Coordinates of N, CA, C and O in Angstrom, one line a residue:
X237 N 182.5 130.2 115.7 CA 182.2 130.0 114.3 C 183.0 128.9 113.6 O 182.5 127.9 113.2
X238 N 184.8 129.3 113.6 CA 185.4 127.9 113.1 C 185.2 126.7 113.9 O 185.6 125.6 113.5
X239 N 184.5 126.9 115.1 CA 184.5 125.2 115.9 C 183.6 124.5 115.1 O 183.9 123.4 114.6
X240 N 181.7 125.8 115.1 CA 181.3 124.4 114.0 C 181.6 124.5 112.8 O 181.3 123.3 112.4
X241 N 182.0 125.2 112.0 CA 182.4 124.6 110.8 C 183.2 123.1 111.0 O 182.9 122.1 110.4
X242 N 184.2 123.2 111.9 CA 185.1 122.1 112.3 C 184.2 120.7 113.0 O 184.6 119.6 113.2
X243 N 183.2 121.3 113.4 CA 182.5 119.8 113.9 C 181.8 119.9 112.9 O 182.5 119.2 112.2
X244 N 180.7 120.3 112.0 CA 180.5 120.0 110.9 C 181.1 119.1 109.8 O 180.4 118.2 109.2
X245 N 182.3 119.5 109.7 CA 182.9 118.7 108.8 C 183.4 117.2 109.2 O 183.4 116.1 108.6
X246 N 183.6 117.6 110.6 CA 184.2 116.2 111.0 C 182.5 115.3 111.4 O 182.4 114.1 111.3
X247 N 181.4 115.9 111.7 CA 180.3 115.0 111.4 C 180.1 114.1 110.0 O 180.1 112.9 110.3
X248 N 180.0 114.2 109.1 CA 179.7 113.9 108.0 C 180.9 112.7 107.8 O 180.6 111.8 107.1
X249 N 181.7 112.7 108.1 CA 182.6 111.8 107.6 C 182.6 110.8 108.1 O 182.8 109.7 107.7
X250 N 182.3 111.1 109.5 CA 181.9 109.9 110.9 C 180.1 109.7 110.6 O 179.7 108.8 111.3
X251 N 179.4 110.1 110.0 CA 178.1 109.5 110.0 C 178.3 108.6 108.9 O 177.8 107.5 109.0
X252 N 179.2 109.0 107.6 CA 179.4 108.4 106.7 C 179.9 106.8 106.7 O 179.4 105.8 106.2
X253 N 181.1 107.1 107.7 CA 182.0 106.1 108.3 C 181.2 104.9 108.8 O 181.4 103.8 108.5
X254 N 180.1 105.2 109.9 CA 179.2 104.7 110.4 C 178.4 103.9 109.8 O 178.5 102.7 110.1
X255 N 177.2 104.4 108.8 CA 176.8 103.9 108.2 C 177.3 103.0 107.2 O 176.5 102.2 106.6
X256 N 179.0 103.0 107.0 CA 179.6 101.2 106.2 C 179.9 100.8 106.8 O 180.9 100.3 106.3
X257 N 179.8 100.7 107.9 CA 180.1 99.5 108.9 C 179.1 99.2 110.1 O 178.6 100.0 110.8
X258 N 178.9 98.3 110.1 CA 178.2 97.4 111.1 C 178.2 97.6 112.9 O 178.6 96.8 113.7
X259 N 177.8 98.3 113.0 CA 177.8 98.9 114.5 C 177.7 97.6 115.5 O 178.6 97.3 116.4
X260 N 176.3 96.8 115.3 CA 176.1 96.1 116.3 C 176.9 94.7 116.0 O 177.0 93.8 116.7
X261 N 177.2 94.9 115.0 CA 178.1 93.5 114.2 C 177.1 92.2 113.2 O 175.9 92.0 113.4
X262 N 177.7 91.8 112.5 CA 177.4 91.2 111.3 C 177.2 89.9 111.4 O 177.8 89.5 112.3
X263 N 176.4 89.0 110.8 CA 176.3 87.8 110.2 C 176.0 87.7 108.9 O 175.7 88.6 108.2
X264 N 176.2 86.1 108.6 CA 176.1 85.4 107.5 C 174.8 84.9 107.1 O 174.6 83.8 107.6
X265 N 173.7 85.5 106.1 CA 172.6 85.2 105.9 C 172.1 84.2 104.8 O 173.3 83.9 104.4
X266 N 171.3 83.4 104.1 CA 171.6 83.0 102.9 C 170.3 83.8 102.3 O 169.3 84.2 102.9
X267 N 170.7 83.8 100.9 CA 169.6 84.6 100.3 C 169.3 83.3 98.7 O 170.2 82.8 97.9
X268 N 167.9 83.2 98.7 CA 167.7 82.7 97.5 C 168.5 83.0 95.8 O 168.5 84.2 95.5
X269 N 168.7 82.5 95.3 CA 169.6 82.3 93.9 C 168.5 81.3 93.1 O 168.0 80.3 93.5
X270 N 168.2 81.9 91.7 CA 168.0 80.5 90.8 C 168.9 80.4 89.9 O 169.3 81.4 89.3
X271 N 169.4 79.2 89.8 CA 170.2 79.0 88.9 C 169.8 77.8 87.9 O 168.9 77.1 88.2
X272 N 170.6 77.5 86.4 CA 170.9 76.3 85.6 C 172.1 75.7 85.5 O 173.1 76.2 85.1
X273 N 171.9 74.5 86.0 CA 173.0 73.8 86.4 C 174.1 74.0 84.9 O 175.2 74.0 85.2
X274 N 173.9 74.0 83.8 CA 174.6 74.4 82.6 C 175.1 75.6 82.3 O 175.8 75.7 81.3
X275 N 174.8 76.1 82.7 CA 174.3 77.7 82.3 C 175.4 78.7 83.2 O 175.6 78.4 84.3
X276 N 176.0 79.6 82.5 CA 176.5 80.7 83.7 C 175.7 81.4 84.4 O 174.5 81.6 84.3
X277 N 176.6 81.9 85.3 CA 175.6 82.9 86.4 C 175.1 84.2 86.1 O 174.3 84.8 86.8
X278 N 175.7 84.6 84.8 CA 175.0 85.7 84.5 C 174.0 85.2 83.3 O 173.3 86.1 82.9
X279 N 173.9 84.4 82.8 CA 172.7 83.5 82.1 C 172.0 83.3 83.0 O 171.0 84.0 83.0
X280 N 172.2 82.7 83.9 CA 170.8 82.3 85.1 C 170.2 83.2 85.3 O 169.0 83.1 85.2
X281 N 171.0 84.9 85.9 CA 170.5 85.9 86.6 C 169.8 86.2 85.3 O 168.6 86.2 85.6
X282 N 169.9 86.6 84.0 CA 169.7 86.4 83.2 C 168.0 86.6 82.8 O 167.2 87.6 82.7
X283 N 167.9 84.4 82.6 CA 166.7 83.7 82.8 C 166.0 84.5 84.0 O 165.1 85.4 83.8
X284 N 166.3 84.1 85.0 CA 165.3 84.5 86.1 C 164.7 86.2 86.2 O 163.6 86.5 86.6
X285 N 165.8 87.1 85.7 CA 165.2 88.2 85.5 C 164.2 88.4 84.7 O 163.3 89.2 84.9
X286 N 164.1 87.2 83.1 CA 163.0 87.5 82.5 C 162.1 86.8 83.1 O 161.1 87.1 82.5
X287 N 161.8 86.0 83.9 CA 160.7 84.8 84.5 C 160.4 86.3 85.6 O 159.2 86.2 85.8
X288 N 161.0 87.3 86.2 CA 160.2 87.6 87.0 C 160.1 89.0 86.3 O 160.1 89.7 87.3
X289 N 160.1 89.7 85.3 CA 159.4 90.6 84.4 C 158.4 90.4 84.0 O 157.4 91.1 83.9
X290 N 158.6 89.1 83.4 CA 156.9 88.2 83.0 C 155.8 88.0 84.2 O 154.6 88.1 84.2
X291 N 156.3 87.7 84.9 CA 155.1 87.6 86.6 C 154.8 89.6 87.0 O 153.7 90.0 86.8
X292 N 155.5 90.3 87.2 CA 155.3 91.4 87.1 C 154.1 92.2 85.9 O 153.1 92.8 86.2
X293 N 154.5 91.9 84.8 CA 153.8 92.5 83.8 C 152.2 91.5 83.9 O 151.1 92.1 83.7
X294 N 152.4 89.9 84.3 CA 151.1 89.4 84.3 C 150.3 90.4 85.4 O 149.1 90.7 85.2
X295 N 151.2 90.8 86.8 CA 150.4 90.8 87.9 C 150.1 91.9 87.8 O 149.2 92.1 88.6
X296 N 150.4 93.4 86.8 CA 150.2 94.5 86.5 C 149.1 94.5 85.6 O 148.6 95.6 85.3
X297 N 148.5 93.2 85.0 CA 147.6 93.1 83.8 C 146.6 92.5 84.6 O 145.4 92.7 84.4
X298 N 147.1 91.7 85.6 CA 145.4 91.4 86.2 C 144.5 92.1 87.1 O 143.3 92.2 87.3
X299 N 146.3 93.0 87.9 CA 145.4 94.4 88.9 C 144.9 95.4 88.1 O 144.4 96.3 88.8
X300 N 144.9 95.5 87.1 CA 143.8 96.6 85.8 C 143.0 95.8 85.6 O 141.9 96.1 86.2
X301 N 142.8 94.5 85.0 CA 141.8 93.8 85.0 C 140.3 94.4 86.1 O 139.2 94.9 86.0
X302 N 141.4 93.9 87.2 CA 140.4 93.9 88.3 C 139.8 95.3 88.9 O 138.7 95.6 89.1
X303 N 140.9 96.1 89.0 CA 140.6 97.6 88.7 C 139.5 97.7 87.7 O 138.4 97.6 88.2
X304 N 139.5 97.7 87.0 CA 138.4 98.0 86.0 C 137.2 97.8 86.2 O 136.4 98.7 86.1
X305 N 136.9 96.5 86.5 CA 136.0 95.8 86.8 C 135.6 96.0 88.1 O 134.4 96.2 87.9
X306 N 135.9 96.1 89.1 CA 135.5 96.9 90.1 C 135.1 98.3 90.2 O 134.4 98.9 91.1
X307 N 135.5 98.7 89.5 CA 135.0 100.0 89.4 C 133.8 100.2 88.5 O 133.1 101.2 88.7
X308 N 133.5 99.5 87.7 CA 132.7 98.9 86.8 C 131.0 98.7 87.7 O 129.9 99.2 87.5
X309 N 131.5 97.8 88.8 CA 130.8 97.4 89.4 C 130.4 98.3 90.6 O 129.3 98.1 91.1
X310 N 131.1 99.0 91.0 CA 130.7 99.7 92.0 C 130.0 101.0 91.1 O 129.7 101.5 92.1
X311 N 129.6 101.7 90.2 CA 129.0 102.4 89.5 C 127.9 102.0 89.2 O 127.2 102.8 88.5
X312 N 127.3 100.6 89.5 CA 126.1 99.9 89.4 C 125.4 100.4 90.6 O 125.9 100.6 91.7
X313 N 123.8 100.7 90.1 CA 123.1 100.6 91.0 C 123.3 100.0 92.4 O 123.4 100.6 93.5
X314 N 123.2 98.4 92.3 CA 123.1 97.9 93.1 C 124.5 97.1 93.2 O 124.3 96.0 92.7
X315 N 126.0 97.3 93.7 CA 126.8 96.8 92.8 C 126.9 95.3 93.8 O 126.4 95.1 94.9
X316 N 127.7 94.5 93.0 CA 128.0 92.8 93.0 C 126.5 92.3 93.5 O 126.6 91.8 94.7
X317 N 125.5 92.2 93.1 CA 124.7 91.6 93.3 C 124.5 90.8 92.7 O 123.7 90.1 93.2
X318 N 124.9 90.2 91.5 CA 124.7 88.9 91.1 C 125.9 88.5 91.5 O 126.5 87.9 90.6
X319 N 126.8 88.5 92.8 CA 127.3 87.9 92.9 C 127.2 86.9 93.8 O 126.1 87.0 94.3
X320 N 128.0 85.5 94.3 CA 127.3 84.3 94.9 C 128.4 84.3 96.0 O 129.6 84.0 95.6
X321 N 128.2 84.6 97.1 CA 129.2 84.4 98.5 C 129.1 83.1 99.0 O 128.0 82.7 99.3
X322 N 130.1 82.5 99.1 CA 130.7 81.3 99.6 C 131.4 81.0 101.2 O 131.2 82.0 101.8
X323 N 131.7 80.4 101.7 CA 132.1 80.3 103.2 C 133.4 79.6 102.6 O 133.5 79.2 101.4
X324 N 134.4 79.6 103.7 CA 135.7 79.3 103.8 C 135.9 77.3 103.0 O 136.9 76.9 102.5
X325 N 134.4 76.6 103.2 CA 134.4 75.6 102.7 C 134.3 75.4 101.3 O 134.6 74.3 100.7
X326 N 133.9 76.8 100.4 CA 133.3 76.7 99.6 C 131.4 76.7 99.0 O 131.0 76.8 97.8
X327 N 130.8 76.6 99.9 CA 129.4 76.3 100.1 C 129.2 77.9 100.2 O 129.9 78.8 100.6
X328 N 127.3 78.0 99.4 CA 126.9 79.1 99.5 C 126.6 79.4 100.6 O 125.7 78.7 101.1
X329 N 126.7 80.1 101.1 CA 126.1 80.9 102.2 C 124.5 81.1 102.8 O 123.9 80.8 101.7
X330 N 124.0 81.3 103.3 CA 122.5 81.5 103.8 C 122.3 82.9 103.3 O 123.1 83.8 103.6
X331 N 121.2 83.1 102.5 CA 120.8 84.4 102.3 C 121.1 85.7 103.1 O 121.8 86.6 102.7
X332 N 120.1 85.8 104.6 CA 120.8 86.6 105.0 C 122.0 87.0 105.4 O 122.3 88.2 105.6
X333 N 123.3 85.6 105.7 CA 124.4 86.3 105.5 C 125.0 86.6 104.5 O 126.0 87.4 104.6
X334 N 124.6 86.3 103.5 CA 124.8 86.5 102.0 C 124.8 88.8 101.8 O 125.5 89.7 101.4
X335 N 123.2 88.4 102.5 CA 123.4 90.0 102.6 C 124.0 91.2 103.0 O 124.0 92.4 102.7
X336 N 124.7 90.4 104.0 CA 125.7 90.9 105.4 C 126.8 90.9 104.6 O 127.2 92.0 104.2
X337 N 127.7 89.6 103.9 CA 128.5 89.9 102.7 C 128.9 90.7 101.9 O 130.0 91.2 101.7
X338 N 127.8 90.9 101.4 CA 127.6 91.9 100.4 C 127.8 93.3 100.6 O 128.6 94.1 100.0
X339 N 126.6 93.6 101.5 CA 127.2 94.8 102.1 C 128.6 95.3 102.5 O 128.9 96.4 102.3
X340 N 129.6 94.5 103.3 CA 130.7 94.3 103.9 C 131.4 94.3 102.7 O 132.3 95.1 103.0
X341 N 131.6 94.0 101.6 CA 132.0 93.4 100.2 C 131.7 95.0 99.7 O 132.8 95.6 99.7
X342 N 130.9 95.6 99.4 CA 130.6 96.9 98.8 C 131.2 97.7 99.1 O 131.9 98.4 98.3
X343 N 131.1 97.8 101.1 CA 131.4 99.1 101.8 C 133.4 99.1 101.5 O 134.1 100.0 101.3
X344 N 133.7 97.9 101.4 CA 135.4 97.5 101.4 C 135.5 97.9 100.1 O 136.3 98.8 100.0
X345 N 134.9 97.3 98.5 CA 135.8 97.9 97.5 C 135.5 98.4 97.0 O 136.1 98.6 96.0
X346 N 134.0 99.5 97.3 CA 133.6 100.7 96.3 C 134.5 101.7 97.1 O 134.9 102.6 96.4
X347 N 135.1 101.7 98.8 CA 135.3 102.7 99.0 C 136.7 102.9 98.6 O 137.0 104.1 98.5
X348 N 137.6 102.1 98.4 CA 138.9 102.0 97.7 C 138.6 102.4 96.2 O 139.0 103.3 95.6
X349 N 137.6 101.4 95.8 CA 137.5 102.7 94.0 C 137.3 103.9 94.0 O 137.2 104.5 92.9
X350 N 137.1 104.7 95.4 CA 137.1 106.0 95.0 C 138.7 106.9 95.5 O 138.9 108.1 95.5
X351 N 139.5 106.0 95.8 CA 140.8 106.2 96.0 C 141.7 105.9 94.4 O 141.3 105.9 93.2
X352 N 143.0 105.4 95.2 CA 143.8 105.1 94.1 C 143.6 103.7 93.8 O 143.0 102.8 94.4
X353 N 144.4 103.6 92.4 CA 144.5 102.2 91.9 C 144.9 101.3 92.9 O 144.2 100.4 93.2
X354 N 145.7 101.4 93.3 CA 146.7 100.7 94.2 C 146.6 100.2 95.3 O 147.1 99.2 95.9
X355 N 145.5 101.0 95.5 CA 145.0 100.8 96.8 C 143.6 99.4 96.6 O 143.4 98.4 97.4
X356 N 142.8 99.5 95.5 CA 142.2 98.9 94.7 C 142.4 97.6 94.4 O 141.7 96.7 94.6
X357 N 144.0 97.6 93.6 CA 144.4 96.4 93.0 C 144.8 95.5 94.8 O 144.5 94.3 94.9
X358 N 145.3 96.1 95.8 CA 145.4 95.3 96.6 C 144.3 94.4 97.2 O 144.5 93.4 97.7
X359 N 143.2 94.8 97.0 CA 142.1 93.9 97.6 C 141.8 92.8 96.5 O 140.9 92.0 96.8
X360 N 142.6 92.8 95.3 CA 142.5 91.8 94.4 C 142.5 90.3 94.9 O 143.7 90.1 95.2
X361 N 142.0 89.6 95.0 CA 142.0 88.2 95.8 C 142.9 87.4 95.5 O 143.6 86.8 96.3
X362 N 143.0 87.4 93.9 CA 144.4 86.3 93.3 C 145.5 86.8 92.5 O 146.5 86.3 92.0
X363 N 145.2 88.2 92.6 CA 146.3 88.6 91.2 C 147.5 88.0 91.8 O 148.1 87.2 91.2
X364 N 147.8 88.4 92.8 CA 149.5 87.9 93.1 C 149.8 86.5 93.6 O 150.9 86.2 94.0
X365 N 149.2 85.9 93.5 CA 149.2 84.2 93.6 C 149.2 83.9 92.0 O 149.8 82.9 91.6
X366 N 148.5 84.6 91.2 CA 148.5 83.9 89.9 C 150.0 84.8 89.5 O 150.8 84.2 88.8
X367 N 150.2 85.6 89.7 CA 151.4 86.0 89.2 C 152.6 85.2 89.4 O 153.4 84.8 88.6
X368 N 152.4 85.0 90.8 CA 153.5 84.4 91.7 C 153.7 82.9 91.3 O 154.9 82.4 91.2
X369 N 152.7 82.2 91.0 CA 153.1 80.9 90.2 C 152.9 81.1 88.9 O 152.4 80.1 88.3
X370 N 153.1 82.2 87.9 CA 153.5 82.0 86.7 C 154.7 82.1 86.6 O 155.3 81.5 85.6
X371 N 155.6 82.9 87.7 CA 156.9 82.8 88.1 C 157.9 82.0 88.5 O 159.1 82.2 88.3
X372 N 157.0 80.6 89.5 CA 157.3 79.4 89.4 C 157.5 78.2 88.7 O 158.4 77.4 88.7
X373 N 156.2 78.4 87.8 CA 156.4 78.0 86.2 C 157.3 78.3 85.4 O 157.9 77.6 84.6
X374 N 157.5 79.4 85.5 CA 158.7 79.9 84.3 C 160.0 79.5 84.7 O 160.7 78.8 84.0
X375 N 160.1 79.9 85.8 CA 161.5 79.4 86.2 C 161.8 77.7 86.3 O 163.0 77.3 86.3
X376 N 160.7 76.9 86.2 CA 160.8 75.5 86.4 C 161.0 75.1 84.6 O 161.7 74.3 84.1
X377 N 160.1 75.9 83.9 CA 160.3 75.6 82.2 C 161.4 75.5 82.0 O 162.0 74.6 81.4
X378 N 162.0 76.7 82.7 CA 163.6 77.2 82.0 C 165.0 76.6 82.9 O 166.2 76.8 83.0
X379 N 164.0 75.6 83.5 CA 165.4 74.6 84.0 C 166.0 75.4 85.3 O 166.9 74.9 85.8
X380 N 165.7 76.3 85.7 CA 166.2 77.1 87.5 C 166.0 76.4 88.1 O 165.2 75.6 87.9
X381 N 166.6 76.4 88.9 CA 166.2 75.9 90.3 C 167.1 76.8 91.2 O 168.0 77.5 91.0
X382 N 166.3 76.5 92.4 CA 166.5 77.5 93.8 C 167.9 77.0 94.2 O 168.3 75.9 94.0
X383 N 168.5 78.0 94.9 CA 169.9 77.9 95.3 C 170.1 78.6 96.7 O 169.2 79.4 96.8
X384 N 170.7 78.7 97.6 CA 170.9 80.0 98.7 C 172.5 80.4 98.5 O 173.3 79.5 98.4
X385 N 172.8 81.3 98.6 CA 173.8 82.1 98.5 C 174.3 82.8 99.8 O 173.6 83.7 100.2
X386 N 175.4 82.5 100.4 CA 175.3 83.5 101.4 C 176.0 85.0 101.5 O 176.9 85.6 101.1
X387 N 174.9 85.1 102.2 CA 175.4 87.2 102.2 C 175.5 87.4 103.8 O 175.1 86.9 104.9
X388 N 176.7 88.9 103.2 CA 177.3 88.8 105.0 C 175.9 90.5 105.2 O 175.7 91.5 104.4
X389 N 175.4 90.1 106.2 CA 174.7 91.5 106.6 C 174.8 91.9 107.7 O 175.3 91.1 108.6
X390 N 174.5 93.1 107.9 CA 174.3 93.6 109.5 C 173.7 93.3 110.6 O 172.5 93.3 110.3
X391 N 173.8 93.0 112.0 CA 173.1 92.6 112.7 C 172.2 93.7 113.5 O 173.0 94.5 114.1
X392 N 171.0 94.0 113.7 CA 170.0 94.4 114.3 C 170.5 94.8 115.6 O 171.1 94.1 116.4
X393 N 170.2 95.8 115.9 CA 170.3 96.0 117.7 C 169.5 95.0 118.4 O 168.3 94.7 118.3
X394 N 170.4 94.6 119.1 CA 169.9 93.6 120.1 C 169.6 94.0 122.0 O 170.6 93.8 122.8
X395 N 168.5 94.4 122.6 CA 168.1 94.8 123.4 C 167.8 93.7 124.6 O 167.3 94.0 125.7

């Protein structure tokens, strides 16, 4: 009975121990930074925290958008049928693949609108590209620019 109490105790401090330090051993990584060349670094972190609250809230406003609207449309009789399918060139499609489309197009986002949002907002085609360069913009308005910083991290088991 006192042994495991006594291995008990002495586990926990050694799993502890373990987990802050680097088993397989460490390197030097760089990790992106934006900074202003004027500006301190807690101004920069600053700036860039609001440049990427702003891309967040946009990309949160377009996946309801689209949420909406998809669900919108899948409650239609016949849903996206006025819509116009295109090929990777841009060009319309031939009717009956058009129909093949469509169908494939229905069966994929009516069956996610009857799930969650989330699941929904992911089949969004642009929201996070439009998010993602309003984030580039912002940070380019506000004078950031990209930086790498290096960070020491853990290295991966190597087999």
């Amino acid at each position: 009975m006192n042994t495991r109490i006594v291995a008990r105790a002495l586990l926990l401090p050694a799993v502890v121990l373990l987990a802050a330090c680097c088993p397989f051993g460490s390197e030097i990584r760089t990790r992106p930074v934006y900074v202003h060349p004027q500006l301190s670094p807690a101004a920069s972190r600053s700036l860039a925290a609001d440049c990427d609250r702003q891309g967040a809230q946009l990309r949160r406003q377009l996946d309801a958008a689209y949420v909406e609207n998809a669900r919108q449309e899948c409650a239609l009789p016949q849903p996206f049928a006025d819509y116009r399918f295109v090929n990777a060139m841009g060009e319309t499609v031939l009717p009956e693949r058009a129909s093949e489309a469509r169908v494939a197009h229905v069966e994929r986002v009516c069956t996610a609108a009857q799930g969650k949002d989330s699941a929904l907002a992911a089949l969004c085609p642009d929201c996070r590209s439009k998010a993602e360069e309003h984030v580039r913009q912002c940070r380019a308005d506000k004078g950031l620019v990209r930086s790498e910083r290096p960070v020491r991290t853990c290295s991966m088991i190597q087999f």
